[in-house]
Short mmCIF file of C-alpha atoms and ligand atoms in Angstrom, two decimals:
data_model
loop_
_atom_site.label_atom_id
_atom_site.label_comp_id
_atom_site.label_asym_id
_atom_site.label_seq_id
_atom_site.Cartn_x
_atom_site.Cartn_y
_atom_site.Cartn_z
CA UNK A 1 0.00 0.00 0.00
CA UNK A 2 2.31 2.81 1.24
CA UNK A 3 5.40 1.21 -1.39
CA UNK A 4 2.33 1.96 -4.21
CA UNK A 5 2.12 5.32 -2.92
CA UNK A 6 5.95 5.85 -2.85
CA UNK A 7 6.60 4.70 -6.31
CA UNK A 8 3.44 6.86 -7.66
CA UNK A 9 5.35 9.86 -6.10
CA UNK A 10 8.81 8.66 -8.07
CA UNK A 11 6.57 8.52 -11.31
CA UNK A 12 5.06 12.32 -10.24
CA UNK A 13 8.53 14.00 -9.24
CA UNK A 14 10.78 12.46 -12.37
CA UNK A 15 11.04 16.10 -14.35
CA UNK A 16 12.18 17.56 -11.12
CA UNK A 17 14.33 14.57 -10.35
CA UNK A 18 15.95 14.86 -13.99
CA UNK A 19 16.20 18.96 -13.36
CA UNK A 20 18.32 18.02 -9.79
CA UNK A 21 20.41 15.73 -11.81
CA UNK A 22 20.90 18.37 -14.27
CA UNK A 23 22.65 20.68 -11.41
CA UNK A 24 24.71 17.98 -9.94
CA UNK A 25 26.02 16.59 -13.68
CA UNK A 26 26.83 20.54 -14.54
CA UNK A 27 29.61 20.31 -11.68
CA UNK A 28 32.66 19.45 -13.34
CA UNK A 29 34.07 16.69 -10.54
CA UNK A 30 36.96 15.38 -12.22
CA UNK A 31 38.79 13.75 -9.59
CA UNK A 32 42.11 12.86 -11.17
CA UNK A 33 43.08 16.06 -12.56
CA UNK A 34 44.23 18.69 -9.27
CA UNK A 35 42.72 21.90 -11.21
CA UNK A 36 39.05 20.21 -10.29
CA UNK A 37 40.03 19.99 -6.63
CA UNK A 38 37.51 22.89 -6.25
CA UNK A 39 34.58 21.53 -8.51
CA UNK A 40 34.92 17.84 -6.27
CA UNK A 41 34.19 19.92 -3.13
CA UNK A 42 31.72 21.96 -4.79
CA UNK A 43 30.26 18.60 -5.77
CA UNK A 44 30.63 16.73 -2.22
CA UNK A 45 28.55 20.19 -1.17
CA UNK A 46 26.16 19.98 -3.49
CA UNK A 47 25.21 16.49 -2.34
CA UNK A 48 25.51 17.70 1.54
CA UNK A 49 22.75 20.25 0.64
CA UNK A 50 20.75 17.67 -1.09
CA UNK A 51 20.76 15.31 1.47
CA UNK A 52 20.35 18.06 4.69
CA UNK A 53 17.19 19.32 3.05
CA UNK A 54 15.67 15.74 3.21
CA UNK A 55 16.78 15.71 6.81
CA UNK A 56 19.59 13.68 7.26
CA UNK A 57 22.55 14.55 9.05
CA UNK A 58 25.06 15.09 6.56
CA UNK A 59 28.19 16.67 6.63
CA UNK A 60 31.92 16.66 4.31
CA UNK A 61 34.40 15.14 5.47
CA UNK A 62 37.66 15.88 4.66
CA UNK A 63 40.60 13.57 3.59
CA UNK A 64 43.86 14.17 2.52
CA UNK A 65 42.33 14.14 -1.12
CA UNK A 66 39.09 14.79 -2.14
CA UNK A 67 36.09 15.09 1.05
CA UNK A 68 33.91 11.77 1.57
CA UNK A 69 30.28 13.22 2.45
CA UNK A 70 29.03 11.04 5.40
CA UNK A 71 25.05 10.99 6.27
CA UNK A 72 22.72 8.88 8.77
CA UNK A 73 19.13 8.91 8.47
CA UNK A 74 19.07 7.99 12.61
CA UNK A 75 16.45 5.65 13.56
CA UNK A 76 16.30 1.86 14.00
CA UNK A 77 15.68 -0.95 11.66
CA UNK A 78 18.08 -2.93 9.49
CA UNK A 79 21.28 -0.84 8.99
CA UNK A 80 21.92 -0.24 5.45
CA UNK A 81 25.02 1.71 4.09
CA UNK A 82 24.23 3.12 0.58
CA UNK A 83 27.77 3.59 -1.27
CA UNK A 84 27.84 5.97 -4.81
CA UNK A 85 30.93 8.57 -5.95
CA UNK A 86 30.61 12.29 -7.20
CA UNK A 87 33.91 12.16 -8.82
CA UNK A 88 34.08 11.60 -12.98
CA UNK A 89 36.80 10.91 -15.77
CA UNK A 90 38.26 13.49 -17.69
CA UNK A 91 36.37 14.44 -20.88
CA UNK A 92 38.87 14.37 -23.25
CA UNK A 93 39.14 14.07 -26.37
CA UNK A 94 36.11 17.22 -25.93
CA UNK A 95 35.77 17.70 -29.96
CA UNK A 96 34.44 14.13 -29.83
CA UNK A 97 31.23 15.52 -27.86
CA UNK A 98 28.33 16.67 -29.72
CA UNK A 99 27.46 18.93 -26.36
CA UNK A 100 29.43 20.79 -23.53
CA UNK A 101 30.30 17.45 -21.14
CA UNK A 102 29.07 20.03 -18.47
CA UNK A 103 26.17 21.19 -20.27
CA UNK A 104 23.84 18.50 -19.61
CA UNK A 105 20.37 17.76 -21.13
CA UNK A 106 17.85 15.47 -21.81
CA UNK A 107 17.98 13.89 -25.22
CA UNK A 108 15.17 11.97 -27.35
CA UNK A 109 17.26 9.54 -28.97
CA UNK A 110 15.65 7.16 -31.32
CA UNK A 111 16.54 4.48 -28.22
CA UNK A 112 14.61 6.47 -25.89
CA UNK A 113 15.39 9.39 -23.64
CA UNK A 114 18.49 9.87 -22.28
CA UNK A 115 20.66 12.55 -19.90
CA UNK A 116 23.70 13.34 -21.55
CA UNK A 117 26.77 14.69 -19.33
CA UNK A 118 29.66 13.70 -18.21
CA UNK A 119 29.12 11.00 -15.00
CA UNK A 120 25.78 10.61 -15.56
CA UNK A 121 25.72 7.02 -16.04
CA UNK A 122 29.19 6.82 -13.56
CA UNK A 123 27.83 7.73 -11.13
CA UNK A 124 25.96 10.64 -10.74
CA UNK A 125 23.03 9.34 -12.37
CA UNK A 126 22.86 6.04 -10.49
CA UNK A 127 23.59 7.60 -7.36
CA UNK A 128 20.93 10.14 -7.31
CA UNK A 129 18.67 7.14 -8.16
CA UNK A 130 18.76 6.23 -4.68
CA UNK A 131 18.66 9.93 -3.36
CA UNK A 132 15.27 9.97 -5.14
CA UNK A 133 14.03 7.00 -3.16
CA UNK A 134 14.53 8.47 -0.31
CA UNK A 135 13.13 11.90 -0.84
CA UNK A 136 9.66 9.81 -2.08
CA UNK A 137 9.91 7.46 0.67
CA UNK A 138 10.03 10.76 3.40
CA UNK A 139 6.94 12.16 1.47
CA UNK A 140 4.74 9.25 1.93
CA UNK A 141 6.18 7.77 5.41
CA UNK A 142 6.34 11.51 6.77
CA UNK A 143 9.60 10.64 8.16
CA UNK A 144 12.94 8.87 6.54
CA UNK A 145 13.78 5.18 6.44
CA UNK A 146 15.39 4.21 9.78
CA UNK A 147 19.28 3.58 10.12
CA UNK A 148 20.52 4.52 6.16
CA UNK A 149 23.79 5.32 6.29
CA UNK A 150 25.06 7.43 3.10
CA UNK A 151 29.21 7.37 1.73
CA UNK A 152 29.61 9.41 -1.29
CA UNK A 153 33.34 9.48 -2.58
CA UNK A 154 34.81 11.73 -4.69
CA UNK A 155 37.91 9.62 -5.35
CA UNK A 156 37.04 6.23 -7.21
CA UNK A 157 37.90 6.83 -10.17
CA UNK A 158 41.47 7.74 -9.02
CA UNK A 159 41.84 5.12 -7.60
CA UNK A 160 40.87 5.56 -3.86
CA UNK A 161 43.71 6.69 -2.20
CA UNK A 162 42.00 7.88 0.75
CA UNK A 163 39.49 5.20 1.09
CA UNK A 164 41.03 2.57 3.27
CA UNK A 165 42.29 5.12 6.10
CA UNK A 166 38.96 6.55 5.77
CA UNK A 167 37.17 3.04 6.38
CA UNK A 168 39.61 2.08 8.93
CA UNK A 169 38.93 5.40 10.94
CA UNK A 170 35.38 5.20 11.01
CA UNK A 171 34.82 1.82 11.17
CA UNK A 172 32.15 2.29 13.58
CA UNK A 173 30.20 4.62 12.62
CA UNK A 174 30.10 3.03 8.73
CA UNK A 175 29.71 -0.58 9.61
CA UNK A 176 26.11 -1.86 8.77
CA UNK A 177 23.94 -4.62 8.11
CA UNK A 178 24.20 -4.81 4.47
CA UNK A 179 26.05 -2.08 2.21
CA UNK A 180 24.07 -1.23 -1.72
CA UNK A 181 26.47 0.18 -4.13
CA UNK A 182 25.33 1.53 -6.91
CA UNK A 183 27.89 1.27 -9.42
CA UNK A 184 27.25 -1.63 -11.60
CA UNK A 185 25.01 -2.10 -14.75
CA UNK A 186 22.06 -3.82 -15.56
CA UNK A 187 22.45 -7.35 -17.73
CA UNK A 188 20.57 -6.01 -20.34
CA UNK A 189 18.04 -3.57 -21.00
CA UNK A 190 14.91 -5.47 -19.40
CA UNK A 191 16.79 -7.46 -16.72
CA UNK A 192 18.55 -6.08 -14.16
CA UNK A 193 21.42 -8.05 -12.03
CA UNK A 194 22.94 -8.08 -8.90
CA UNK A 195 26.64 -8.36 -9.27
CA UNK A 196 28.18 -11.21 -7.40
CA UNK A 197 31.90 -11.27 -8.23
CA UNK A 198 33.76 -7.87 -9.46
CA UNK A 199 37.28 -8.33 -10.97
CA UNK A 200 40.48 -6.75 -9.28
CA UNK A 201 42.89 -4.28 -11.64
CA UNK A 202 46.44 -3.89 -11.50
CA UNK A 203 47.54 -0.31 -13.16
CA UNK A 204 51.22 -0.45 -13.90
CA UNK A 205 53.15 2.50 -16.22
CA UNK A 206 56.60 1.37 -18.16
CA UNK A 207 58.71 4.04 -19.30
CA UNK A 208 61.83 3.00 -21.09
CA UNK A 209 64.33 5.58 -21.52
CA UNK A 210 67.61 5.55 -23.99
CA UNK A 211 69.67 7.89 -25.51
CA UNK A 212 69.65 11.54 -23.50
CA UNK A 213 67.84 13.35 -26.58
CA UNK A 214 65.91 12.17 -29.47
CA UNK A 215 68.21 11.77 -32.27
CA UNK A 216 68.70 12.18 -36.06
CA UNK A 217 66.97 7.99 -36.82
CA UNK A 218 69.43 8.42 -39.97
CA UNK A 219 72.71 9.79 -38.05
CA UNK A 220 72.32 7.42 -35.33
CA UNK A 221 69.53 4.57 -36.31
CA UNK A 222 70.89 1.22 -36.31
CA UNK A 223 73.61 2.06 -33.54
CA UNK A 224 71.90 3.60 -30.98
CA UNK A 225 69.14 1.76 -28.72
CA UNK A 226 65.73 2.57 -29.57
CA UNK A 227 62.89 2.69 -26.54
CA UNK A 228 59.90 2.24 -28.58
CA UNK A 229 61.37 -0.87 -30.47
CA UNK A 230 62.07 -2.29 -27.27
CA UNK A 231 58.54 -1.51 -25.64
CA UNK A 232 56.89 -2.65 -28.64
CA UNK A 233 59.13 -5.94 -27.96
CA UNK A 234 57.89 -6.22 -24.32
CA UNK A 235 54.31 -5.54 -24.96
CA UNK A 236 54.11 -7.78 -27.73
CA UNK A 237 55.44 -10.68 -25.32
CA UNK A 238 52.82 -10.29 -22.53
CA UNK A 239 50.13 -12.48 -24.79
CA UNK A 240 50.55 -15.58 -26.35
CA UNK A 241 49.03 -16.06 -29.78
CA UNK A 242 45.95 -17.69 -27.96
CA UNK A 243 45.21 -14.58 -25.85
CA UNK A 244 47.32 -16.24 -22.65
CA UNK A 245 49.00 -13.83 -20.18
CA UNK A 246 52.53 -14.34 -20.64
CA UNK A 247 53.63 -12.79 -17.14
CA UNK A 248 55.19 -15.47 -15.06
CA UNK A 249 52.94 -16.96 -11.95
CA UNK A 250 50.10 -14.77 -13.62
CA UNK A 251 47.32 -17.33 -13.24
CA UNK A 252 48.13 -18.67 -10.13
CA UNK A 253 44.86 -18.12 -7.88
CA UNK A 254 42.68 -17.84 -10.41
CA UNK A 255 39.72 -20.52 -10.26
CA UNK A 256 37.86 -23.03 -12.91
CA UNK A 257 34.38 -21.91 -13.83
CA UNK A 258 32.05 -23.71 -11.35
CA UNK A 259 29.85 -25.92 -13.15
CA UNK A 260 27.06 -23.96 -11.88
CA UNK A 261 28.31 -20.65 -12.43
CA UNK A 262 28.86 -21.70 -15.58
CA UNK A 263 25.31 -22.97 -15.99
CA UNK A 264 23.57 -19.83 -14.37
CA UNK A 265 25.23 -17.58 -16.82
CA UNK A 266 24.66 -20.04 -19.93
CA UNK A 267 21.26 -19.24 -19.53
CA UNK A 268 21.57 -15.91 -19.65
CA UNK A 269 21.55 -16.30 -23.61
CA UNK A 270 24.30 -13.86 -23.98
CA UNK A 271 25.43 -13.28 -27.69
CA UNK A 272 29.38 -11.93 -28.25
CA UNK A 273 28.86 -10.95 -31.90
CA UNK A 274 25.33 -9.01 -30.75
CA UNK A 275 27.26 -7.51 -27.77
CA UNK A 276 30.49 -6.66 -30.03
CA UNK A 277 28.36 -5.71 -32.98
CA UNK A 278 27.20 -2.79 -30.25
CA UNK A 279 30.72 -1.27 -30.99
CA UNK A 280 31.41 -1.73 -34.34
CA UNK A 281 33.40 -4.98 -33.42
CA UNK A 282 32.20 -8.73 -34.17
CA UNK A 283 34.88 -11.14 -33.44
CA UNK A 284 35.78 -11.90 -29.70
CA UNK A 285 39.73 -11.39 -29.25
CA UNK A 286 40.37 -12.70 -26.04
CA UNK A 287 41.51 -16.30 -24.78
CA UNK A 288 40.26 -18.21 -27.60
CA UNK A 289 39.09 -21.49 -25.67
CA UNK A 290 36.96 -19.60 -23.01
CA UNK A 291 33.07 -18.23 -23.22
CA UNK A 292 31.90 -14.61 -23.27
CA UNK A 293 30.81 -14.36 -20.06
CA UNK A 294 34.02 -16.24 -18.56
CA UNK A 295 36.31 -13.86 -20.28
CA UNK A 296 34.29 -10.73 -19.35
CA UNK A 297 33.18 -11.62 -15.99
CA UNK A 298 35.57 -14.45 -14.42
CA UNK A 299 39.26 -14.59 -16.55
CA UNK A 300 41.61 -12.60 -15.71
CA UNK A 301 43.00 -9.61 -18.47
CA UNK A 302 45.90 -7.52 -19.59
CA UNK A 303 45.06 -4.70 -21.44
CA UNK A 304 47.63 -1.83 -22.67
CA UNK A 305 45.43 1.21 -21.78
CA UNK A 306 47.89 3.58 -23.53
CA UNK A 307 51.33 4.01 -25.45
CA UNK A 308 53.34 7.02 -26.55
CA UNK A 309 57.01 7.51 -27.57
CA UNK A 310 58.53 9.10 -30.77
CA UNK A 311 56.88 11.49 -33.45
CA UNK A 312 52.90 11.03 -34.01
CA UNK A 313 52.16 14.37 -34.84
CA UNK A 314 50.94 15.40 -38.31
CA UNK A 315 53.39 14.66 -41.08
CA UNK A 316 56.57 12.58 -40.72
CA UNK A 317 59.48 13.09 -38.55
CA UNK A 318 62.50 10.71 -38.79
CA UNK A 319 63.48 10.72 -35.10
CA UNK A 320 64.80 7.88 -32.99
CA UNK A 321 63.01 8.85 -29.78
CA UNK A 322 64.64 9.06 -26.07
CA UNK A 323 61.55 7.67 -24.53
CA UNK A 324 58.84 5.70 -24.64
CA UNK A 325 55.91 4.81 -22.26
CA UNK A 326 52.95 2.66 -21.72
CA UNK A 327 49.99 2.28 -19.59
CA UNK A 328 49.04 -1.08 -19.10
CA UNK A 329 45.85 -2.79 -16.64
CA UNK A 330 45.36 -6.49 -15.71
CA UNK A 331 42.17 -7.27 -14.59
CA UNK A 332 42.44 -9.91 -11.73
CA UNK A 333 39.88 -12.99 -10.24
CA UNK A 334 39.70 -15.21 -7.67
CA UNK A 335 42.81 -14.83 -5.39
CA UNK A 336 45.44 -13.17 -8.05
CA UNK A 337 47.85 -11.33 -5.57
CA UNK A 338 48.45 -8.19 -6.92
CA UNK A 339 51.63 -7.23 -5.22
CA UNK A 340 52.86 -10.66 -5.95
CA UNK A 341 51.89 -10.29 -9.84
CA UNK A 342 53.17 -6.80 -9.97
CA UNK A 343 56.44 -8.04 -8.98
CA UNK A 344 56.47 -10.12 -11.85
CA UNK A 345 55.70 -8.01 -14.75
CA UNK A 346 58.19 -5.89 -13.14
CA UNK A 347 61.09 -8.59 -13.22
CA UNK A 348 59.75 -9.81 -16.79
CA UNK A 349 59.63 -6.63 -17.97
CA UNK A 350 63.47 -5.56 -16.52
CA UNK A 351 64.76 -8.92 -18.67
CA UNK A 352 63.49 -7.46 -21.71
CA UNK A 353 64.99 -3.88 -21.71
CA UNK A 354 68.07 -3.48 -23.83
CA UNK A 355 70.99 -2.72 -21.93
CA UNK A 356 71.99 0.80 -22.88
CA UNK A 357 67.92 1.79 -21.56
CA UNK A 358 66.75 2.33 -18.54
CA UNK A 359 63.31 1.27 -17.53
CA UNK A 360 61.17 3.24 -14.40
CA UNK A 361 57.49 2.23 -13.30
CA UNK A 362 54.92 4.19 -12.20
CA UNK A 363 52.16 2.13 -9.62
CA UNK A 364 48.74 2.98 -10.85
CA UNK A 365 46.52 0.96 -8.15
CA UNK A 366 46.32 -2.71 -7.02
CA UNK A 367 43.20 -4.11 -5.90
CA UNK A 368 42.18 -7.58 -5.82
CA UNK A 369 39.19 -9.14 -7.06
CA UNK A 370 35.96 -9.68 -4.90
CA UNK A 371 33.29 -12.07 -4.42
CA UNK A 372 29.76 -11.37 -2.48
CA UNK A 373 28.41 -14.04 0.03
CA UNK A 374 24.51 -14.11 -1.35
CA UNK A 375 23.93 -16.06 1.96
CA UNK A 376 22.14 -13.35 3.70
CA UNK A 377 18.32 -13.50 2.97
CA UNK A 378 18.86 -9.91 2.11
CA UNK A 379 19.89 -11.02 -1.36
CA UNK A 380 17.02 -13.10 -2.70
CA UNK A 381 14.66 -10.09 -1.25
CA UNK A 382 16.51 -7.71 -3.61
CA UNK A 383 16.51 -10.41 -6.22
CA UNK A 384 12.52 -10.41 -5.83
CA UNK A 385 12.08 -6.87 -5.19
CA UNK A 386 13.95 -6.10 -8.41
CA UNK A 387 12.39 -8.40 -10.62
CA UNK A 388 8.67 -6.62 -9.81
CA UNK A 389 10.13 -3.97 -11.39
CA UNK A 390 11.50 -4.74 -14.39
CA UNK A 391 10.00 -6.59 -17.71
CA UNK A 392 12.40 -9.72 -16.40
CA UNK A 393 13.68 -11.30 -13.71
CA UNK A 394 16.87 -9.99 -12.14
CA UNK A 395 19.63 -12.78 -11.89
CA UNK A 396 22.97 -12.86 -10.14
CA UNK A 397 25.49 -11.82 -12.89
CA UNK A 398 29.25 -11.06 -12.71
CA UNK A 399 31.10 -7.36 -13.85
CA UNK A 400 34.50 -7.23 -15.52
CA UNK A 401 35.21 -3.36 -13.58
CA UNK A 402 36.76 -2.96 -10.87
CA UNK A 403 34.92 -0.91 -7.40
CA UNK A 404 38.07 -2.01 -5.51
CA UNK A 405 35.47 -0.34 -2.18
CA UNK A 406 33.50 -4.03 -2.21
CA UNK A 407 36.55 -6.12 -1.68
CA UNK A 408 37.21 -3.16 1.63
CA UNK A 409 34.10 -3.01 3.12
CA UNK A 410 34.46 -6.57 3.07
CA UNK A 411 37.94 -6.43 4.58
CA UNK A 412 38.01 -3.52 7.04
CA UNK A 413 33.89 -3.58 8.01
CA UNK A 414 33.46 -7.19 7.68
CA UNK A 415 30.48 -6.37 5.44
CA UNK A 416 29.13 -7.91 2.54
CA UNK A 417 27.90 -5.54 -0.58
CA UNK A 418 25.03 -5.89 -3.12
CA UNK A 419 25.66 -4.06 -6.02
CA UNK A 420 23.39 -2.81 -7.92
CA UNK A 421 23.03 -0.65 -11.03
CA UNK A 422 20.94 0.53 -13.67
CA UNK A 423 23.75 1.45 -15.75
CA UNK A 424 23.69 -0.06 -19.70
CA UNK A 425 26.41 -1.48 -22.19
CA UNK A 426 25.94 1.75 -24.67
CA UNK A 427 26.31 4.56 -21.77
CA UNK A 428 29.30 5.26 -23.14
CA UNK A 429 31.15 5.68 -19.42
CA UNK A 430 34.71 6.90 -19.31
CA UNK A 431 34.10 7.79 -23.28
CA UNK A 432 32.97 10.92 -25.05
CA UNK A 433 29.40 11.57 -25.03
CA UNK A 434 28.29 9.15 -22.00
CA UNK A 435 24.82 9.09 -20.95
CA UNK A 436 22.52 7.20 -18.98
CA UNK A 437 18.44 6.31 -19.91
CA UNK A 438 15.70 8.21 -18.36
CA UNK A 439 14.26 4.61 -18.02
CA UNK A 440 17.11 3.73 -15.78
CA UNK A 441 16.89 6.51 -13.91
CA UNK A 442 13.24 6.33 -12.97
CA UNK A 443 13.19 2.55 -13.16
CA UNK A 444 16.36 2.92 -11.04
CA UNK A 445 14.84 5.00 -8.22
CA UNK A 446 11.66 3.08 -8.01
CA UNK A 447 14.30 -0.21 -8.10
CA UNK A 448 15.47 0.87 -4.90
CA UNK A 449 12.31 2.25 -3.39
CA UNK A 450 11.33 -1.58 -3.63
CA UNK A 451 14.21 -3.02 -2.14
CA UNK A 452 14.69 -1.13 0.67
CA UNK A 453 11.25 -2.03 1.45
CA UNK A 454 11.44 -5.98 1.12
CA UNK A 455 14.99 -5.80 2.86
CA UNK A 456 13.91 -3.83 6.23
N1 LIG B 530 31.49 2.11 -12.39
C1 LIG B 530 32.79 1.66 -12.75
C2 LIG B 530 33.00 0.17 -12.61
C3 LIG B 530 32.12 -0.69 -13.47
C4 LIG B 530 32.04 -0.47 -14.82
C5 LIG B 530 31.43 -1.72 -12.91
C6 LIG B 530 31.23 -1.28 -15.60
C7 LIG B 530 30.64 -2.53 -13.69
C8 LIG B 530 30.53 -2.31 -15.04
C9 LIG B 530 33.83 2.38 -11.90
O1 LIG B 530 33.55 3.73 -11.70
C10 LIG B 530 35.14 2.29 -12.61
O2 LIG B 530 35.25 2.71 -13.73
N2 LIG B 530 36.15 1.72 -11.97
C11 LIG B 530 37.47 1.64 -12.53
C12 LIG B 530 38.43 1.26 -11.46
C13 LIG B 530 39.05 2.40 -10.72
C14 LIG B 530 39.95 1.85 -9.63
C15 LIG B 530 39.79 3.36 -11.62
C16 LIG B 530 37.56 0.54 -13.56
O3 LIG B 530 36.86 -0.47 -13.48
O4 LIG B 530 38.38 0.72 -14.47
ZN1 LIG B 531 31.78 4.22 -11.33
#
């Protein structure tokens, strides 16, 4: 009766929802770059205001890097921390927009409507979805959900440096019941998951250095040691031609596909040429003896995020060049050390460098991979809860990101995390133009509306 009522008023307040997601997507919260420091806190404000004029206690906290914003709804009932970040990925390359990133608006695409910004589908968008439950729950109950706790961090996608001193230091007042984080995506457009195992990442940056200037590639080519020949050596060697890691000890920890994992997600009738076909790709290029699913969701990766080195400006420059660099991510399952395979690529990579270069690495993040206990009734309540909503039934699904904050709050608060998001394959996150649907916005708020009333 009263969960009708509070999902009529989601339906009822969605333009002014959209027009408060508007404000918060205009804020330019780009964590990793320093000259945003001021836009994060504006943003970590923005959400204190938003969540003081609903009544709860809210306040920033500050870090060493960008503020957490800490609220509590007081009352009694099942404790519930709700987990979402303000902070967003750079924009660039901008002339690849077709609108200001931080001009946001509401779209009518010929797939429906859509909120175009920067972070609205990561994560301002799916955040707020749960901000919007709450506002319609206070309107109908008169009063707000009992014992909600509320972490908004402005530092996940940089990598979280403050997050485990943070968790650590307020380990009391954090811990809960059950954390939601609402991070993820949905499986596909009509059925919505909650994630069960996230993969780790590993960020590692190689930069090979050789002669002390770029030189004349006619005076001295052939003599002198060149740094992008021998990183385009070493990268080359990290795969094998069947899409194998090639880093020693890489696989060690890393589990068979349960037969009923691997049953559970056969059902999900996922397609790789449909999904691929989505990006203008149609043949899968990973570990050629492995499903879709089990590469995305449960193998473990190496991806080179980024190389430069050399002349690759317009027109031709016959340089040998000094330097060369490259960004490179492994995704990591099961119980992959990180440190331990960091080590590794380290010493494999060392081997390879010509002796006249010199070779320095830059540590980007290690986080290992998580897996969620579904033990706790809580689970199959969300499971039900989720699956009134939407045209199917939700099922337990895997993600092949990283939100290295499950794998802590399971560490340091001895909590276990659903996580659950609206988000879909074509938002476009971390890419020019990102977006999220009006449908999983509203369907996103009224998602959670749901839940939180089966789970309390
Ligand atoms: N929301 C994403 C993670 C994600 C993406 C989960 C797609 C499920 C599906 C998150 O904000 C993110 O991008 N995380 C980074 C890791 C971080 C440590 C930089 C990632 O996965 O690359
Ligand atoms: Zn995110």
């Amino acid at each position: 009766m009263t969960l009708s009522a509070v999902l009529d008023r989601i339906d009822a307040d969605l333009p002014d929802a959209l027009e408060r997601l508007r404000g918060f997507l205009s804020i330019p919260s780009i964590s990793t770059d320093s000259d945003y420091a001021a836009e994060c806190r504006r943003a970590a404000e923005w959400l204190t205001g938003e969540l003081r004029g609903l009544g709860v206690a809210a306040e920033v906290r500050d870090t060493p890097g960008h503020p957490m914003v800490v609220g509590h709804t007081g009352g009694t009932g099942k404790s519930v921390l709700f987990y979402g970040h303000y902070d967003v990925q750079p924009v660039d390359p901008l002339e690849l927009w077709d609108r200001d990133p931080f001009d946001p608006a509401v779209e009518d695409t010929p797939e429906g409507r859509v909120i175009r910004g920067r972070g609205a589908a990561d994560d301002k968008g799916q955040l707020m979805t749960f901000i919007e439950a709450i506002r319609a729950w206070k309107a109908v109950h008169g009063e707000l959900p009992g014992n909600v706790t509320f972490l908004f961090e402005g530092e996940e996608e940089s990598g979280s440096p403050s997050l485990v001193p943070f968790l650590e230091e307020n380990a009391e007042e954090l811990r809960a019941d059950v954390a939601l984080i609402c991070d993820t995506g949905l499986f596909d457009r009509d059925r919505p998951g909650i994630v069960t195992q996230l993969r780790g990442l590993l960020g590692e940056e190689v930069v090979i250095r050789g002669a002390d200037k770029d030189l004349h590639s006619g005076s001295f080519g052939g003599l002198a040691a060149n740094p992008v020949r021998a990183l385009a050596r070493i990268v080359a060697r990290l795969h094998d031609e069947t899409g194998r890691v090639m880093v020693p000890g890489f696989y060690d920890g890393v589990p068979d596909l349960t037969p009923e994992l691997a049953a559970q997600w056969g059902g999900l009738g996922f397609d790789a040429s449909t999904f691929l076909s989505g990006v203008g790709l149609s043949v899968p290029a990973g570990e050629s003896d492995r499903g879709a699913l089990e590469q995305l969701w449960s193998r473990p990766t190496c991806e080179i995020n980024g190389i430069r080195g050399g002349y690759a400006g317009r027109g031709f420059k016959t340089v040998l060049p000094a330097e060369a660099a490259a960004k490179i991510s492994f995704r990591l399952v099961g119980d992959q050390d990180p440190l331990v395979i960091r080590e590794s690529f380290r010493a494999m990579v060392r081997e390879m460098v010509p002796e006249d270069c010199r070779v320095e690495f830059h540590d980007h993040g290690a986080a290992p991979a998580s897996r969620m206990d579904t033990s706790d009734p809580a689970f199959e309540a969300a499971r039900r809860a989720l699956s009134e909503e939407w045209p199917h039934e939700a099922a337990y699904i895997g993600a092949g990101g990283s939100i290295p904050i499950a794998g802590y709050f399971q560490k340091i608060l001895g909590m276990d995390s659903m996580l659950i998001g609206f988000g879909r394959d074509d938002d476009r996150i971390h890419s020019p133009n990102e977006k999220y649907d009006v449908n999983s916005f509203h369907r996103g708020a009224r998602s959670w509306a749901r839940i939180l009333d089966a789970i309390r």
